[in-house]
Short mmCIF file of C-alpha atoms and ligand atoms in Angstrom, two decimals:
data_model
loop_
_atom_site.label_atom_id
_atom_site.label_comp_id
_atom_site.label_asym_id
_atom_site.label_seq_id
_atom_site.Cartn_x
_atom_site.Cartn_y
_atom_site.Cartn_z
CA MET A 24 21.09 -41.57 -47.43
CA PRO A 25 22.41 -42.11 -43.71
CA ASP A 26 19.82 -43.50 -41.70
CA ASP A 27 20.23 -41.20 -39.35
CA ALA A 28 19.34 -38.38 -41.81
CA PRO A 29 16.10 -36.29 -40.61
CA GLN A 30 13.29 -38.46 -41.99
CA ARG A 31 10.57 -36.21 -44.27
CA ALA A 32 6.88 -36.04 -41.63
CA ASP A 33 4.34 -37.74 -42.69
CA HIS A 34 2.21 -34.52 -43.00
CA ALA A 35 3.63 -31.31 -44.40
CA PRO A 36 1.90 -29.01 -42.76
CA ALA A 37 -1.46 -27.14 -44.86
CA HIS A 38 -0.74 -23.87 -44.93
CA MET A 39 -3.48 -21.89 -46.41
CA PRO A 40 -2.75 -20.76 -49.91
CA PRO A 41 -3.29 -16.92 -51.11
CA ASP A 42 -6.40 -17.51 -52.67
CA GLU A 43 -7.93 -19.33 -49.84
CA PHE A 44 -6.41 -16.31 -48.19
CA ARG A 45 -7.84 -13.85 -49.91
CA ARG A 46 -11.34 -15.17 -49.58
CA LEU A 47 -11.29 -15.71 -45.99
CA ALA A 48 -9.88 -12.16 -44.87
CA GLU A 49 -12.59 -10.37 -47.51
CA ARG A 50 -15.29 -12.57 -45.39
CA LEU A 51 -13.81 -11.53 -42.35
CA ALA A 52 -13.67 -7.84 -43.28
CA SER A 53 -16.92 -8.21 -43.86
CA TRP A 54 -18.14 -9.36 -40.80
CA ILE A 55 -16.28 -6.29 -38.59
CA ALA A 56 -17.36 -3.76 -41.14
CA ASP A 57 -20.48 -5.48 -39.62
CA TYR A 58 -19.97 -5.41 -36.58
CA TRP A 59 -18.88 -1.72 -36.49
CA THR A 60 -22.65 -1.46 -37.90
CA ARG A 61 -24.93 -3.52 -35.38
CA VAL A 62 -22.39 -2.91 -32.34
CA GLU A 63 -24.57 0.12 -30.95
CA ARG A 64 -27.79 -3.16 -30.79
CA LEU A 65 -25.45 -5.54 -28.41
CA PRO A 66 -25.18 -5.02 -24.73
CA VAL A 67 -22.62 -2.80 -23.79
CA ARG A 68 -21.43 -5.09 -21.09
CA SER A 69 -20.87 -8.89 -21.71
CA PRO A 70 -23.88 -10.75 -19.84
CA ALA A 71 -21.26 -13.93 -19.44
CA SER A 72 -20.25 -14.79 -16.00
CA PRO A 73 -17.21 -16.37 -15.59
CA GLY A 74 -16.15 -20.05 -16.94
CA ASP A 75 -19.15 -19.25 -19.38
CA VAL A 76 -16.29 -18.84 -22.24
CA LEU A 77 -14.86 -21.57 -20.79
CA ARG A 78 -16.94 -23.66 -21.01
CA ALA A 79 -18.22 -23.36 -24.44
CA LEU A 80 -14.50 -23.76 -25.53
CA PRO A 81 -13.19 -27.35 -26.12
CA GLU A 82 -10.88 -28.28 -23.62
CA HIS A 83 -7.99 -29.69 -26.00
CA PRO A 84 -6.16 -28.42 -28.97
CA PRO A 85 -7.60 -30.10 -32.22
CA GLU A 86 -5.58 -32.66 -33.71
CA THR A 87 -6.33 -32.08 -36.84
CA GLY A 88 -5.55 -28.96 -38.74
CA GLU A 89 -9.61 -28.02 -39.35
CA ASP A 90 -11.22 -26.42 -42.82
CA LEU A 91 -11.76 -22.15 -41.13
CA GLY A 92 -13.48 -21.27 -43.78
CA ALA A 93 -16.47 -23.59 -42.27
CA ALA A 94 -16.04 -22.66 -39.46
CA LEU A 95 -15.88 -18.48 -39.35
CA PRO A 96 -17.03 -16.18 -39.11
CA ALA A 97 -19.98 -18.37 -37.39
CA ASP A 98 -17.47 -18.96 -34.08
CA LEU A 99 -16.89 -15.60 -33.52
CA ASP A 100 -20.87 -15.28 -33.36
CA ARG A 101 -21.10 -18.46 -31.09
CA LEU A 102 -18.33 -18.19 -29.02
CA ILE A 103 -16.60 -14.94 -28.74
CA VAL A 104 -18.92 -12.17 -29.19
CA PRO A 105 -21.65 -13.11 -26.28
CA GLY A 106 -18.18 -12.77 -23.81
CA LEU A 107 -17.25 -9.29 -26.16
CA THR A 108 -17.74 -6.10 -23.42
CA HIS A 109 -18.24 -3.71 -26.63
CA TRP A 110 -15.59 -1.06 -26.62
CA GLN A 111 -16.55 0.22 -29.96
CA HIS A 112 -20.38 0.71 -28.17
CA PRO A 113 -21.29 4.45 -29.16
CA MET A 114 -23.14 4.28 -25.03
CA PHE A 115 -19.37 2.91 -23.44
CA PHE A 116 -18.13 5.72 -21.05
CA ALA A 117 -16.23 3.62 -18.78
CA TYR A 118 -12.42 4.07 -18.29
CA PHE A 119 -10.85 5.79 -21.54
CA PRO A 120 -11.32 4.81 -24.83
CA ALA A 121 -9.56 2.70 -26.68
CA ASN A 122 -9.85 3.70 -30.32
CA ILE A 123 -9.91 2.20 -33.70
CA SER A 124 -10.54 3.19 -37.39
CA GLY A 125 -11.13 1.70 -40.83
CA PRO A 126 -7.21 3.32 -41.36
CA SER A 127 -5.98 1.87 -38.63
CA VAL A 128 -6.91 -1.52 -38.85
CA LEU A 129 -5.65 -1.84 -42.31
CA GLY A 130 -2.53 -0.45 -40.88
CA GLU A 131 -2.52 -3.75 -38.21
CA LEU A 132 -3.40 -5.42 -41.61
CA LEU A 133 -0.74 -4.48 -43.03
CA ALA A 134 1.73 -5.03 -40.49
CA ALA A 135 0.42 -8.39 -40.33
CA GLY A 136 0.90 -9.41 -43.43
CA LEU A 137 4.15 -8.05 -43.65
CA GLY A 138 5.36 -10.04 -40.99
CA VAL A 139 8.35 -6.92 -40.50
CA GLN A 140 10.29 -7.64 -37.16
CA GLY A 141 11.77 -4.40 -36.91
CA MET A 142 14.42 -4.44 -34.10
CA LEU A 143 17.39 -2.90 -36.48
CA TRP A 144 17.41 -0.35 -39.06
CA SER A 145 18.60 -3.20 -40.95
CA THR A 146 16.29 -6.18 -41.11
CA SER A 147 13.73 -3.14 -42.32
CA PRO A 148 14.43 -0.39 -43.27
CA ALA A 149 10.54 1.30 -43.55
CA CYS A 150 9.79 0.32 -40.34
CA THR A 151 12.33 2.20 -38.34
CA GLU A 152 12.21 5.31 -41.04
CA LEU A 153 8.73 5.20 -41.47
CA GLU A 154 8.46 4.98 -37.58
CA MET A 155 10.73 8.04 -37.45
CA ARG A 156 8.95 10.78 -40.09
CA VAL A 157 5.50 9.92 -38.35
CA LEU A 158 6.41 10.41 -34.69
CA ASP A 159 7.84 14.07 -36.18
CA TRP A 160 4.70 14.31 -37.63
CA LEU A 161 2.54 13.87 -34.84
CA GLY A 162 5.06 15.69 -32.00
CA GLU A 163 4.75 18.58 -34.50
CA ALA A 164 0.99 17.79 -34.34
CA LEU A 165 1.04 18.28 -30.57
CA GLY A 166 3.10 20.41 -30.84
CA LEU A 167 6.17 19.10 -28.99
CA PRO A 168 9.33 21.38 -28.10
CA GLU A 169 11.59 20.80 -31.79
CA SER A 170 13.80 19.66 -29.33
CA PHE A 171 11.43 15.94 -28.89
CA LEU A 172 11.48 15.57 -32.71
CA PHE A 173 14.23 14.03 -34.40
CA ARG A 174 14.39 16.73 -37.37
CA GLY A 175 15.45 18.58 -33.04
CA GLY A 176 18.02 16.24 -32.15
CA GLY A 177 15.73 14.14 -30.03
CA GLY A 178 13.04 11.74 -31.27
CA GLY A 179 10.32 9.15 -30.95
CA VAL A 180 9.25 6.14 -30.84
CA ILE A 181 6.74 3.80 -30.72
CA ASP A 182 5.79 1.89 -27.25
CA GLY A 183 3.07 -1.09 -27.04
CA THR A 184 1.83 1.28 -23.70
CA ALA A 185 2.08 4.03 -21.70
CA SER A 186 3.34 1.78 -18.66
CA GLU A 187 6.04 0.54 -20.99
CA ALA A 188 7.04 4.39 -22.06
CA VAL A 189 7.63 4.44 -17.76
CA VAL A 190 9.96 1.59 -17.17
CA GLY A 191 12.34 3.48 -20.34
CA ALA A 192 12.02 6.70 -19.26
CA ILE A 193 13.25 5.21 -15.02
CA LEU A 194 15.77 3.85 -16.67
CA ALA A 195 16.95 6.80 -19.26
CA ALA A 196 16.17 8.67 -15.28
CA ARG A 197 18.88 6.58 -14.00
CA HIS A 198 21.36 6.12 -16.77
CA ALA A 199 21.54 10.09 -16.90
CA ALA A 200 21.87 10.10 -12.70
CA LEU A 201 24.52 7.73 -12.86
CA ARG A 202 26.52 9.16 -15.31
CA THR A 203 26.40 12.95 -14.08
CA LEU A 204 27.08 11.71 -10.51
CA GLY A 205 28.99 8.27 -11.32
CA ASP A 206 30.81 8.80 -14.02
CA GLY A 207 34.46 8.31 -13.26
CA ALA A 208 33.41 6.38 -10.04
CA SER A 209 34.38 3.24 -8.82
CA PRO A 210 31.54 0.31 -9.47
CA ASP A 211 30.99 -0.18 -5.69
CA ALA A 212 30.46 4.13 -5.57
CA ARG A 213 28.11 3.72 -8.39
CA ARG A 214 26.03 0.76 -7.32
CA ASP A 215 26.16 2.86 -4.03
CA LEU A 216 24.57 5.53 -5.93
CA ALA A 217 22.00 3.90 -7.94
CA SER A 218 20.87 2.31 -4.29
CA ARG A 219 19.97 5.67 -3.46
CA LEU A 220 18.11 7.08 -5.98
CA ALA A 221 14.49 7.88 -5.16
CA LEU A 222 11.20 9.07 -7.34
CA TYR A 223 8.21 10.67 -7.46
CA THR A 224 5.39 10.83 -8.62
CA SER A 225 1.36 12.05 -7.64
CA ALA A 226 -0.74 9.81 -5.37
CA GLN A 227 -3.12 10.32 -8.55
CA ALA A 228 -1.42 9.20 -10.67
CA HIS A 229 -1.29 5.80 -12.90
CA SER A 230 -0.22 2.93 -10.80
CA SER A 231 2.07 2.15 -14.02
CA PHE A 232 4.53 4.51 -12.07
CA VAL A 233 5.05 2.42 -9.29
CA LYS A 234 4.68 -0.81 -10.97
CA GLY A 235 8.09 0.96 -13.56
CA ALA A 236 10.07 1.31 -9.75
CA VAL A 237 9.02 -1.96 -9.05
CA VAL A 238 10.17 -3.19 -12.49
CA THR A 239 13.35 -1.16 -12.94
CA GLY A 240 14.22 -2.20 -8.97
CA PHE A 241 13.44 1.18 -7.52
CA ALA A 242 10.99 -0.31 -4.95
CA LEU A 243 10.44 -4.59 -4.18
CA ASP A 244 6.73 -4.05 -3.98
CA ALA A 245 3.99 -1.56 -4.97
CA GLY A 246 3.62 -1.03 -1.26
CA ASP A 247 7.86 -0.15 -1.03
CA ARG A 248 7.94 3.36 0.30
CA SER A 249 11.35 3.37 0.42
CA ARG A 250 12.56 5.13 -2.62
CA VAL A 251 8.71 5.78 -4.29
CA ARG A 252 7.62 9.50 -2.95
CA LEU A 253 3.15 9.82 -3.58
CA ILE A 254 2.70 13.20 -3.24
CA PRO A 255 -0.71 14.27 -2.04
CA THR A 256 -2.81 16.21 -4.13
CA ASP A 257 -5.76 18.48 -4.46
CA PRO A 258 -8.88 17.82 -3.98
CA ALA A 259 -8.81 17.80 -8.41
CA GLY A 260 -5.92 15.41 -8.05
CA ALA A 261 -3.19 17.29 -9.55
CA MET A 262 0.37 17.04 -7.35
CA ASP A 263 0.82 19.98 -4.88
CA VAL A 264 3.95 20.91 -6.10
CA VAL A 265 5.00 22.07 -3.13
CA ALA A 266 5.08 18.89 -0.89
CA LEU A 267 7.07 17.46 -3.96
CA GLY A 268 9.54 20.44 -3.20
CA ARG A 269 9.75 19.61 1.13
CA ALA A 270 9.68 15.76 0.15
CA MET A 271 12.64 16.13 -2.49
CA ARG A 272 14.52 18.24 0.58
CA GLU A 273 13.96 16.05 3.08
CA ASP A 274 15.08 13.42 0.94
CA GLU A 275 18.13 15.12 0.22
CA HIS A 276 18.83 15.68 4.06
CA VAL A 277 18.72 11.09 4.63
CA GLY A 278 20.98 10.83 2.18
CA LEU A 279 18.50 10.17 -1.08
CA VAL A 280 19.23 11.41 -4.56
CA PRO A 281 16.18 12.82 -5.98
CA PHE A 282 16.00 11.80 -9.71
CA PHE A 283 12.71 11.26 -11.28
CA VAL A 284 10.10 12.85 -11.28
CA GLY A 285 6.50 11.09 -13.11
CA ALA A 286 4.11 14.49 -13.79
CA THR A 287 0.55 13.62 -15.41
CA LEU A 288 -1.44 15.36 -17.63
CA GLY A 289 -4.76 14.31 -17.87
CA THR A 290 -4.71 11.60 -14.67
CA THR A 291 -6.83 8.81 -15.39
CA GLY A 292 -9.29 9.73 -11.95
CA ALA A 293 -10.37 12.91 -13.15
CA THR A 294 -8.03 13.76 -15.66
CA ALA A 295 -6.48 16.34 -13.34
CA VAL A 296 -3.70 18.47 -14.78
CA ASP A 297 -0.01 18.87 -12.87
CA SER A 298 1.31 22.41 -13.06
CA LEU A 299 4.08 21.73 -14.97
CA PRO A 300 5.63 25.62 -15.13
CA ALA A 301 5.66 24.74 -11.00
CA ILE A 302 6.93 20.95 -11.18
CA GLY A 303 9.88 22.61 -13.64
CA ARG A 304 10.52 25.35 -10.84
CA VAL A 305 10.78 22.95 -7.97
CA LEU A 306 13.73 20.67 -10.50
CA ASP A 307 15.31 23.77 -11.28
CA GLU A 308 15.34 24.31 -7.15
CA CYS A 309 16.25 21.16 -6.64
CA ALA A 310 19.16 20.92 -9.39
CA GLY A 311 20.07 24.75 -8.19
CA SER A 312 20.24 24.18 -4.64
CA ARG A 313 22.95 20.88 -4.40
CA PRO A 314 26.90 20.47 -5.49
CA SER A 315 25.96 17.89 -7.12
CA ALA A 316 23.64 19.96 -10.11
CA LEU A 317 21.76 16.75 -10.80
CA ARG A 318 18.08 18.22 -12.65
CA PRO A 319 15.44 15.28 -11.65
CA TRP A 320 14.30 13.21 -14.87
CA LEU A 321 10.53 14.83 -15.84
CA HIS A 322 8.43 11.91 -18.06
CA VAL A 323 5.31 13.52 -18.10
CA ASP A 324 2.55 10.81 -18.59
CA ALA A 325 -0.34 12.37 -20.75
CA ALA A 326 -1.52 8.69 -21.80
CA HIS A 327 -4.94 9.62 -22.63
CA ALA A 328 -5.19 13.66 -22.12
CA GLY A 329 -1.81 13.90 -25.10
CA ALA A 330 -4.56 13.83 -27.63
CA MET A 331 -5.41 16.93 -27.19
CA LEU A 332 -2.73 18.24 -27.40
CA VAL A 333 -3.75 17.91 -31.86
CA CYS A 334 -6.11 21.34 -30.88
CA PRO A 335 -4.11 23.87 -30.81
CA GLU A 336 -6.90 26.07 -28.19
CA PHE A 337 -6.08 23.19 -25.32
CA ARG A 338 -2.17 23.27 -25.20
CA ALA A 339 -2.35 25.59 -22.37
CA LEU A 340 -3.11 22.16 -20.69
CA ALA A 341 0.83 21.43 -21.41
CA GLU A 342 2.02 24.57 -21.14
CA GLY A 343 5.74 24.59 -19.55
CA LEU A 344 6.19 21.01 -21.79
CA ALA A 345 9.66 22.36 -22.34
CA HIS A 346 10.61 21.25 -19.05
CA ALA A 347 10.57 17.80 -19.46
CA ASP A 348 12.62 15.47 -20.44
CA SER A 349 10.18 12.88 -21.80
CA PHE A 350 6.83 12.78 -22.97
CA SER A 351 4.38 9.88 -23.42
CA PHE A 352 0.78 9.34 -24.37
CA ASN A 353 -1.63 7.01 -26.03
CA PRO A 354 -3.08 7.16 -29.82
CA HIS A 355 -5.30 4.36 -29.01
CA LYS A 356 -6.98 5.76 -26.39
CA TRP A 357 -7.76 8.85 -28.43
CA LEU A 358 -6.69 9.66 -31.76
CA LEU A 359 -8.65 6.43 -33.43
CA THR A 360 -5.70 4.44 -33.54
CA ASN A 361 -6.35 0.50 -32.39
CA PHE A 362 -4.12 -1.04 -29.39
CA ASP A 363 -1.28 -1.25 -29.09
CA CYS A 364 0.05 2.28 -29.67
CA ASN A 365 1.93 4.17 -27.26
CA CYS A 366 4.59 7.41 -28.60
CA LEU A 367 7.04 8.57 -26.31
CA TRP A 368 9.37 11.70 -27.41
CA THR A 369 12.83 12.98 -25.57
CA HIS A 370 14.86 15.87 -26.20
CA ARG A 371 17.78 13.37 -24.47
CA PRO A 372 17.90 9.93 -26.81
CA ARG A 373 21.03 9.47 -25.82
CA ASP A 374 19.91 8.46 -22.40
CA LEU A 375 17.85 6.30 -23.26
CA THR A 376 19.32 4.19 -25.40
CA GLY A 377 22.63 4.84 -23.26
CA ALA A 378 20.17 2.56 -20.54
CA LEU A 379 18.95 -0.54 -23.07
CA SER A 380 21.44 -0.51 -25.99
CA ILE A 381 22.65 -3.85 -25.04
CA THR A 382 24.56 -5.48 -28.46
CA PRO A 383 25.03 -9.55 -29.10
CA GLU A 384 27.22 -10.56 -32.02
CA TYR A 385 24.28 -12.20 -34.19
CA LEU A 386 22.75 -8.54 -34.20
CA ARG A 387 25.98 -6.44 -35.39
CA ASN A 388 25.79 -5.07 -38.50
CA ALA A 389 27.69 -2.53 -40.58
CA ALA A 390 24.59 0.72 -40.43
CA SER A 391 24.65 0.28 -37.09
CA ASP A 392 28.97 -0.16 -36.30
CA ARG A 393 28.52 2.76 -38.46
CA GLY A 394 26.25 4.88 -36.22
CA ALA A 395 24.91 5.74 -39.19
CA VAL A 396 21.01 4.47 -38.08
CA VAL A 397 18.25 4.13 -35.47
CA ASP A 398 17.96 0.96 -34.06
CA TYR A 399 14.92 1.03 -31.64
CA ARG A 400 15.70 -2.41 -30.25
CA ASP A 401 17.39 0.12 -28.17
CA TRP A 402 14.61 2.90 -27.40
CA HIS A 403 12.90 0.02 -24.94
CA VAL A 404 13.05 -3.12 -23.38
CA PRO A 405 11.08 -5.67 -26.22
CA LEU A 406 14.27 -6.46 -28.92
CA GLY A 407 11.73 -7.27 -31.74
CA ARG A 408 8.94 -5.01 -32.61
CA ARG A 409 5.95 -4.84 -35.06
CA PHE A 410 5.51 -2.59 -37.56
CA ARG A 411 3.12 -0.19 -35.80
CA ALA A 412 4.06 3.22 -37.87
CA LEU A 413 1.93 1.38 -40.63
CA LYS A 414 -1.58 2.26 -38.29
CA LEU A 415 -0.50 6.21 -37.16
CA TRP A 416 0.61 6.55 -40.97
CA LEU A 417 -2.90 5.69 -42.33
CA VAL A 418 -5.02 7.08 -40.10
CA MET A 419 -2.88 10.77 -39.84
CA ARG A 420 -3.14 10.45 -44.09
CA HIS A 421 -7.03 9.51 -44.00
CA TYR A 422 -8.26 12.09 -41.24
CA GLY A 423 -4.99 14.63 -41.60
CA LEU A 424 -4.81 17.19 -38.88
CA ASP A 425 -7.63 18.63 -39.64
CA GLY A 426 -10.39 15.05 -38.98
CA LEU A 427 -8.10 14.67 -35.53
CA ARG A 428 -9.33 17.56 -34.30
CA ALA A 429 -12.50 18.19 -35.74
CA TYR A 430 -12.73 14.36 -33.52
CA ILE A 431 -11.21 15.65 -30.02
CA ARG A 432 -13.31 18.74 -29.84
CA GLU A 433 -16.74 16.96 -30.43
CA HIS A 434 -15.91 15.12 -28.10
CA VAL A 435 -14.91 17.45 -25.31
CA ARG A 436 -18.02 19.67 -26.36
CA LEU A 437 -20.06 16.21 -25.91
CA ALA A 438 -18.31 15.96 -22.80
CA ALA A 439 -19.85 19.13 -21.80
CA VAL A 440 -23.22 18.48 -22.72
CA VAL A 441 -22.64 16.22 -20.15
CA GLU A 442 -21.46 18.27 -17.48
CA SER A 443 -24.19 20.87 -17.94
CA TRP A 444 -26.79 18.26 -17.32
CA VAL A 445 -24.86 17.16 -13.81
CA ALA A 446 -24.21 20.50 -13.08
CA ALA A 447 -28.26 21.00 -13.90
CA GLU A 448 -29.63 17.82 -11.51
CA PRO A 449 -29.93 18.76 -8.24
CA ARG A 450 -29.66 15.01 -7.09
CA LEU A 451 -25.88 15.06 -8.39
CA GLU A 452 -22.85 17.01 -7.67
CA LEU A 453 -19.69 17.18 -10.30
CA ALA A 454 -16.74 16.02 -7.96
CA ALA A 455 -13.54 17.46 -9.79
CA PRO A 456 -13.61 20.40 -12.88
CA ARG A 457 -13.98 18.83 -16.31
CA THR A 458 -10.57 19.70 -17.92
CA MET A 459 -11.71 17.16 -21.53
CA ASN A 460 -13.99 14.78 -22.20
CA LEU A 461 -14.35 13.24 -18.87
CA VAL A 462 -17.31 14.09 -16.44
CA VAL A 463 -16.99 12.90 -13.07
CA PHE A 464 -19.89 12.74 -10.10
CA ARG A 465 -21.69 11.30 -7.80
CA PRO A 466 -25.12 11.65 -6.04
CA ALA A 467 -25.11 15.23 -4.02
CA PRO A 468 -24.94 14.34 -0.05
CA ARG A 469 -28.14 15.09 1.75
CA PRO A 470 -28.03 17.06 4.58
CA GLY A 471 -25.92 16.17 7.41
CA GLU A 472 -25.02 12.88 5.44
CA THR A 473 -21.35 10.80 6.12
CA THR A 474 -19.45 10.57 2.85
CA THR A 475 -19.42 6.21 3.70
CA SER A 476 -23.12 6.85 2.83
CA VAL A 477 -22.67 8.98 0.05
CA ASN A 478 -20.50 6.40 -1.75
CA THR A 479 -22.51 3.41 -0.74
CA ARG A 480 -25.73 5.73 -2.80
CA ALA A 481 -23.15 6.18 -5.68
CA ALA A 482 -21.65 2.36 -6.03
CA ALA A 483 -25.65 1.32 -6.19
CA LEU A 484 -26.38 4.14 -9.35
CA LEU A 485 -23.34 2.40 -10.69
CA GLU A 486 -24.17 -1.01 -10.90
CA ARG A 487 -28.14 0.15 -11.66
CA LEU A 488 -27.42 1.87 -14.47
CA ASN A 489 -24.47 -1.20 -16.00
CA ALA A 490 -26.92 -3.51 -14.95
CA SER A 491 -29.23 -2.13 -17.52
CA GLY A 492 -26.87 -2.89 -20.33
CA ARG A 493 -27.98 0.42 -22.36
CA MET A 494 -24.63 2.37 -21.27
CA PHE A 495 -20.92 1.45 -19.22
CA LEU A 496 -19.60 3.62 -16.85
CA THR A 497 -16.96 2.85 -14.15
CA HIS A 498 -15.73 4.58 -10.67
CA THR A 499 -12.98 6.24 -9.13
CA THR A 500 -12.48 6.97 -5.34
CA LEU A 501 -11.04 11.05 -5.21
CA PRO A 502 -9.69 12.95 -1.97
CA ALA A 503 -11.86 14.41 0.78
CA THR A 504 -12.90 17.59 -0.40
CA ASP A 505 -14.66 17.84 3.23
CA PRO A 506 -11.99 18.90 6.54
CA ASN A 507 -14.15 16.98 8.65
CA ASP A 508 -14.49 13.29 6.60
CA PRO A 509 -11.53 12.54 5.28
CA THR A 510 -13.17 9.24 4.00
CA PRO A 511 -12.30 8.98 0.09
CA ARG A 512 -14.96 10.24 -2.29
CA TYR A 513 -16.83 6.91 -4.97
CA VAL A 514 -17.20 9.00 -7.56
CA LEU A 515 -18.80 7.78 -11.64
CA ARG A 516 -16.58 8.25 -14.47
CA LEU A 517 -18.52 9.57 -17.87
CA CYS A 518 -15.33 9.23 -20.60
CA VAL A 519 -17.24 10.96 -24.27
CA GLY A 520 -14.19 9.05 -26.16
CA SER A 521 -15.53 5.97 -28.59
CA VAL A 522 -15.75 6.60 -31.84
CA GLN A 523 -19.75 6.31 -33.08
CA THR A 524 -20.68 8.04 -30.24
CA ARG A 525 -22.72 11.41 -30.96
CA GLU A 526 -24.89 14.04 -28.86
CA SER A 527 -28.31 11.77 -29.16
CA HIS A 528 -25.65 9.38 -26.90
CA VAL A 529 -25.00 11.22 -24.56
CA ARG A 530 -28.81 12.87 -24.08
CA GLN A 531 -29.70 9.46 -23.64
CA ALA A 532 -26.90 8.96 -21.42
CA CYS A 533 -28.18 11.50 -19.17
CA ASP A 534 -31.52 10.10 -19.71
CA LEU A 535 -30.53 6.70 -18.25
CA ILE A 536 -29.09 8.48 -15.17
CA ARG A 537 -32.55 10.53 -14.37
CA GLU A 538 -33.76 7.02 -14.44
CA ALA A 539 -31.84 5.23 -12.38
CA LEU A 540 -31.89 7.84 -9.87
CA ASP A 541 -34.95 7.83 -10.08
CA ALA A 542 -35.33 4.69 -9.29
CA GLU A 543 -33.00 5.23 -5.48
CA PRO A 544 -34.91 3.34 -3.49
CA ALA A 545 -36.06 6.28 -1.07
CA SER A 546 -34.66 4.75 2.38
CA ALA A 547 -31.04 5.10 0.22
CA GLY A 548 -27.94 6.32 2.18
N1 PLP B 605 -1.47 6.87 -17.47
C1 PLP B 605 -2.78 7.00 -17.65
C2 PLP B 605 -2.77 8.22 -17.23
C3 PLP B 605 -3.26 6.01 -17.88
O1 PLP B 605 -5.38 5.93 -17.69
C4 PLP B 605 -3.57 4.92 -18.31
C5 PLP B 605 -4.76 3.76 -18.31
O2 PLP B 605 -5.65 4.23 -18.06
C6 PLP B 605 -1.90 4.48 -18.67
C7 PLP B 605 -0.94 5.39 -18.20
C8 PLP B 605 -1.44 3.34 -18.34
O3 PLP B 605 -1.76 2.91 -20.04
P1 PLP B 605 -1.15 1.85 -20.92
O4 PLP B 605 -1.88 0.82 -20.66
O5 PLP B 605 -0.74 2.40 -22.00
O6 PLP B 605 -0.08 0.90 -19.80
#
């Protein structure tokens, strides 16, 4: 052997033998099942202070491998559980939920165990084709227009998050705008056109739209409004469509080109629903009124609320979806599928792949070259991708559409229970109409009380509730309703969306809120 030949490492890595993996996996599966059973007895919000978890962990990595069989699950109970906020707790009413279910966790485990990297059809045909089929299933289950499904000439893709889907939609919209208005133009003229494209969303839309504008270069930072317009909303949080039309006309007047509108079905603050038929009319007018005839791309963000569309009786919320070019929602919020899983559909997949397809030589293969297959790496920013379709597949097969519908309906029913209780409690007021499973409320203003004072009492009420460790709520601010006091209203959000939440839990939540109101200092406000 030549002297410079690579030498064998002193210690070959100690791979975990399959039988040991089996034993440990069974033990951890059992620990997870126990966790789901006992989670209700734990404080919802982690009592940890900043640095507690860090201090409990060794500062340096282990030099030699450890026996995980000896460490687990004891280390989970000792080091990790005390630092958890329990998203699967039945009294978790904060943010939007992060649903999980047995079938979904099994799908996640399979994806990890198979270790497939599904960037191209050829890197695992099952990874691509299961995703195509499951997204057609789910699109059909939501009642999406047929043109959004593969079988109707469109198609869907699983991204990690709704934020990634927004980035994809903005890039597809830019591609469409350049194709429509800049076809055959010089590179300079195309660059000039791209520099005049402007995008629109509402002031209550999720911050992922502004972040998407930053990521794609339409804004220099979150505060840059030169080509990003945040359209005002009505007090419930829905986009003021007249203001949208006006903003577009004004922008066109100064040489900007409206190319993208982000609508929301179920805003984060109060699950407000933008009117898609009205937005569609504005976009038609916009396209009809100008020589270029570019119809801005309409992306609908239904991150949380999209799950509701499995129930036909809630589909009126999505009326006008035919006006949209793309639609996305998170099964990982409210459809029993663990994070991460966002579904994005478009009836214009060529604009999405046109924007995102770049083919280095090493990725070329016969099936892709023939154009015979879907290569999902062209449908989003990352190249590599996990086999996430497995979990959606198992969830849909386990529950069936009937099971999914029953799940959503029950949460909406329970939210209505809370809403009725708030409406009947004179010390509270509903701060926005309830459209789905979110109840938004605040202390009822006392005669002559300023919004600032009500806001202070609302924040104190929230803190008292969360400090109890028995339930967890979050807050937001909504636009003022009092014309004489423009101060935004601080409101509490109670979202019924955890897998284990039953009627007894929401009734207990109402009792806890009543007790927290009873404990309000007499002088407060
Ligand atoms: N859109 C809405 C309406 C949301 O409420 C959220 C998060 O709560 C998002 C987008 C962002 O979701 P993700 O974490 O999947 O990017």
